[in-house]
């Protein structure tokens, strides 16, 4: 499995047979995939992706070409902020599996996940999380989510993933253009790993 980041919340996850595109953006150029996942209507819904893909932008459980997909409804603001008058929108959290690797993309979530949400998401190998100044999620809440989900690998996304890693205490990570997992057996067993991707 190969993971490429195209800026903000946009990724391509390429498996041996199928390819998943998450939140396509114009800066990525021509994207190709069998599946397109959209965290919200604003996240690339009007951008064409080659390959005649199936698009998913609603909560539920799906399967396309052997790729199981779960989409969970979440919010861009915490309840306390909404109660204080800040307007929040919905966002989707996606959990899918490619080549046996379980991937979770948190969309633009702005709150700590409930225990029910964590249980529904289940085991996660690779967690894609947006946090920091450009995000609805501060580093403290991001840390709580990471500790609750316990992924094997964390991939920060957003406008400044380097700053997010620094805030998380992992500032000496070498940037790479693609992250490749050749087999499930290659995933870290005991210690969580941070991955910093260059925008491609």
PDB file of N, CA and C in Angstrom, residues 1 67-70 94-105 121-128 151-153 181 183-185 187:
ATOM      1  N   UNK A   1       0.836  -1.191   0.000  1.00  0.00           N
ATOM      2  CA  UNK A   1       0.000   0.000   0.000  1.00  0.00           C
ATOM      3  C   UNK A   1       0.875   1.247   0.000  1.00  0.00           C
ATOM      4  N   UNK A  67     -12.883  -3.385  -1.048  1.00  0.00           N
ATOM      5  CA  UNK A  67     -12.469  -2.373  -0.070  1.00  0.00           C
ATOM      6  C   UNK A  67     -13.642  -2.075   0.861  1.00  0.00           C
ATOM      7  N   UNK A  68     -13.595  -2.538   2.115  1.00  0.00           N
ATOM      8  CA  UNK A  68     -14.660  -2.195   3.064  1.00  0.00           C
ATOM      9  C   UNK A  68     -14.494  -0.758   3.554  1.00  0.00           C
ATOM     10  N   UNK A  69     -15.599  -0.019   3.582  1.00  0.00           N
ATOM     11  CA  UNK A  69     -15.573   1.394   3.961  1.00  0.00           C
ATOM     12  C   UNK A  69     -16.645   1.656   5.006  1.00  0.00           C
ATOM     13  N   UNK A  70     -16.277   2.371   6.056  1.00  0.00           N
ATOM     14  CA  UNK A  70     -17.241   2.857   7.037  1.00  0.00           C
ATOM     15  C   UNK A  70     -17.109   4.370   7.120  1.00  0.00           C
ATOM     16  N   UNK A  94     -13.765   8.632   7.915  1.00  0.00           N
ATOM     17  CA  UNK A  94     -13.755   7.403   7.113  1.00  0.00           C
ATOM     18  C   UNK A  94     -12.774   6.394   7.700  1.00  0.00           C
ATOM     19  N   UNK A  95     -13.223   5.154   7.695  1.00  0.00           N
ATOM     20  CA  UNK A  95     -12.334   4.055   8.065  1.00  0.00           C
ATOM     21  C   UNK A  95     -12.455   3.007   6.962  1.00  0.00           C
ATOM     22  N   UNK A  96     -11.353   2.684   6.306  1.00  0.00           N
ATOM     23  CA  UNK A  96     -11.389   1.736   5.200  1.00  0.00           C
ATOM     24  C   UNK A  96     -10.142   0.862   5.241  1.00  0.00           C
ATOM     25  N   UNK A  97     -10.151  -0.172   4.422  1.00  0.00           N
ATOM     26  CA  UNK A  97      -9.047  -1.136   4.454  1.00  0.00           C
ATOM     27  C   UNK A  97      -8.531  -1.389   3.043  1.00  0.00           C
ATOM     28  N   UNK A  98      -7.226  -1.249   2.873  1.00  0.00           N
ATOM     29  CA  UNK A  98      -6.571  -1.508   1.590  1.00  0.00           C
ATOM     30  C   UNK A  98      -5.401  -2.462   1.827  1.00  0.00           C
ATOM     31  N   UNK A  99      -5.393  -3.578   1.119  1.00  0.00           N
ATOM     32  CA  UNK A  99      -4.317  -4.580   1.256  1.00  0.00           C
ATOM     33  C   UNK A  99      -4.125  -5.016   2.707  1.00  0.00           C
ATOM     34  N   UNK A 100      -5.225  -5.078   3.453  1.00  0.00           N
ATOM     35  CA  UNK A 100      -5.162  -5.522   4.843  1.00  0.00           C
ATOM     36  C   UNK A 100      -4.773  -4.453   5.839  1.00  0.00           C
ATOM     37  N   UNK A 101      -4.457  -3.243   5.358  1.00  0.00           N
ATOM     38  CA  UNK A 101      -4.076  -2.128   6.233  1.00  0.00           C
ATOM     39  C   UNK A 101      -5.308  -1.270   6.511  1.00  0.00           C
ATOM     40  N   UNK A 102      -5.592  -1.046   7.783  1.00  0.00           N
ATOM     41  CA  UNK A 102      -6.779  -0.294   8.196  1.00  0.00           C
ATOM     42  C   UNK A 102      -6.428   1.190   8.325  1.00  0.00           C
ATOM     43  N   UNK A 103      -7.104   2.011   7.534  1.00  0.00           N
ATOM     44  CA  UNK A 103      -6.818   3.444   7.462  1.00  0.00           C
ATOM     45  C   UNK A 103      -8.010   4.228   7.992  1.00  0.00           C
ATOM     46  N   UNK A 104      -7.735   5.257   8.800  1.00  0.00           N
ATOM     47  CA  UNK A 104      -8.788   6.143   9.303  1.00  0.00           C
ATOM     48  C   UNK A 104      -8.425   7.586   8.966  1.00  0.00           C
ATOM     49  N   UNK A 105      -9.342   8.271   8.278  1.00  0.00           N
ATOM     50  CA  UNK A 105      -9.180   9.685   7.912  1.00  0.00           C
ATOM     51  C   UNK A 105     -10.222  10.463   8.707  1.00  0.00           C
ATOM     52  N   UNK A 121     -15.166   2.844  15.248  1.00  0.00           N
ATOM     53  CA  UNK A 121     -14.031   2.928  14.323  1.00  0.00           C
ATOM     54  C   UNK A 121     -13.177   1.668  14.417  1.00  0.00           C
ATOM     55  N   UNK A 122     -12.967   1.190  15.632  1.00  0.00           N
ATOM     56  CA  UNK A 122     -12.233  -0.059  15.817  1.00  0.00           C
ATOM     57  C   UNK A 122     -10.734   0.087  15.633  1.00  0.00           C
ATOM     58  N   UNK A 123     -10.088  -1.015  15.270  1.00  0.00           N
ATOM     59  CA  UNK A 123      -8.631  -1.024  15.106  1.00  0.00           C
ATOM     60  C   UNK A 123      -8.215  -0.138  13.932  1.00  0.00           C
ATOM     61  N   UNK A 124      -7.147   0.623  14.132  1.00  0.00           N
ATOM     62  CA  UNK A 124      -6.629   1.513  13.094  1.00  0.00           C
ATOM     63  C   UNK A 124      -5.117   1.325  12.987  1.00  0.00           C
ATOM     64  N   UNK A 125      -4.650   1.093  11.781  1.00  0.00           N
ATOM     65  CA  UNK A 125      -3.208   1.014  11.542  1.00  0.00           C
ATOM     66  C   UNK A 125      -2.631   2.383  11.202  1.00  0.00           C
ATOM     67  N   UNK A 126      -3.309   3.115  10.306  1.00  0.00           N
ATOM     68  CA  UNK A 126      -2.834   4.430   9.851  1.00  0.00           C
ATOM     69  C   UNK A 126      -3.914   5.472  10.126  1.00  0.00           C
ATOM     70  N   UNK A 127      -3.577   6.477  10.931  1.00  0.00           N
ATOM     71  CA  UNK A 127      -4.516   7.545  11.276  1.00  0.00           C
ATOM     72  C   UNK A 127      -4.087   8.848  10.615  1.00  0.00           C
ATOM     73  N   UNK A 128      -4.985   9.439   9.829  1.00  0.00           N
ATOM     74  CA  UNK A 128      -4.749  10.741   9.196  1.00  0.00           C
ATOM     75  C   UNK A 128      -5.522  11.788   9.987  1.00  0.00           C
ATOM     76  N   UNK A 151      -3.497   4.229  17.097  1.00  0.00           N
ATOM     77  CA  UNK A 151      -3.051   3.738  15.787  1.00  0.00           C
ATOM     78  C   UNK A 151      -1.592   3.314  15.823  1.00  0.00           C
ATOM     79  N   UNK A 152      -1.181   2.563  14.837  1.00  0.00           N
ATOM     80  CA  UNK A 152       0.233   2.196  14.738  1.00  0.00           C
ATOM     81  C   UNK A 152       1.038   3.321  14.086  1.00  0.00           C
ATOM     82  N   UNK A 153       0.380   4.056  13.178  1.00  0.00           N
ATOM     83  CA  UNK A 153       1.046   5.133  12.444  1.00  0.00           C
ATOM     84  C   UNK A 153       0.144   6.360  12.425  1.00  0.00           C
ATOM     85  N   UNK A 181       3.792   0.789   2.634  1.00  0.00           N
ATOM     86  CA  UNK A 181       3.701  -0.364   3.528  1.00  0.00           C
ATOM     87  C   UNK A 181       3.603  -1.594   2.630  1.00  0.00           C
ATOM     88  N   UNK A 183       3.669  -4.804   3.463  1.00  0.00           N
ATOM     89  CA  UNK A 183       2.838  -5.869   4.015  1.00  0.00           C
ATOM     90  C   UNK A 183       2.388  -5.480   5.414  1.00  0.00           C
ATOM     91  N   UNK A 184       1.294  -6.066   5.867  1.00  0.00           N
ATOM     92  CA  UNK A 184       0.784  -5.784   7.212  1.00  0.00           C
ATOM     93  C   UNK A 184       1.847  -6.096   8.259  1.00  0.00           C
ATOM     94  N   UNK A 185       2.662  -7.107   7.985  1.00  0.00           N
ATOM     95  CA  UNK A 185       3.717  -7.503   8.925  1.00  0.00           C
ATOM     96  C   UNK A 185       4.761  -6.408   9.114  1.00  0.00           C
ATOM     97  N   UNK A 187       4.086  -3.259   9.647  1.00  0.00           N
ATOM     98  CA  UNK A 187       3.578  -2.213  10.539  1.00  0.00           C
ATOM     99  C   UNK A 187       4.271  -2.292  11.892  1.00  0.00           C
TER     100      UNK A 187
END
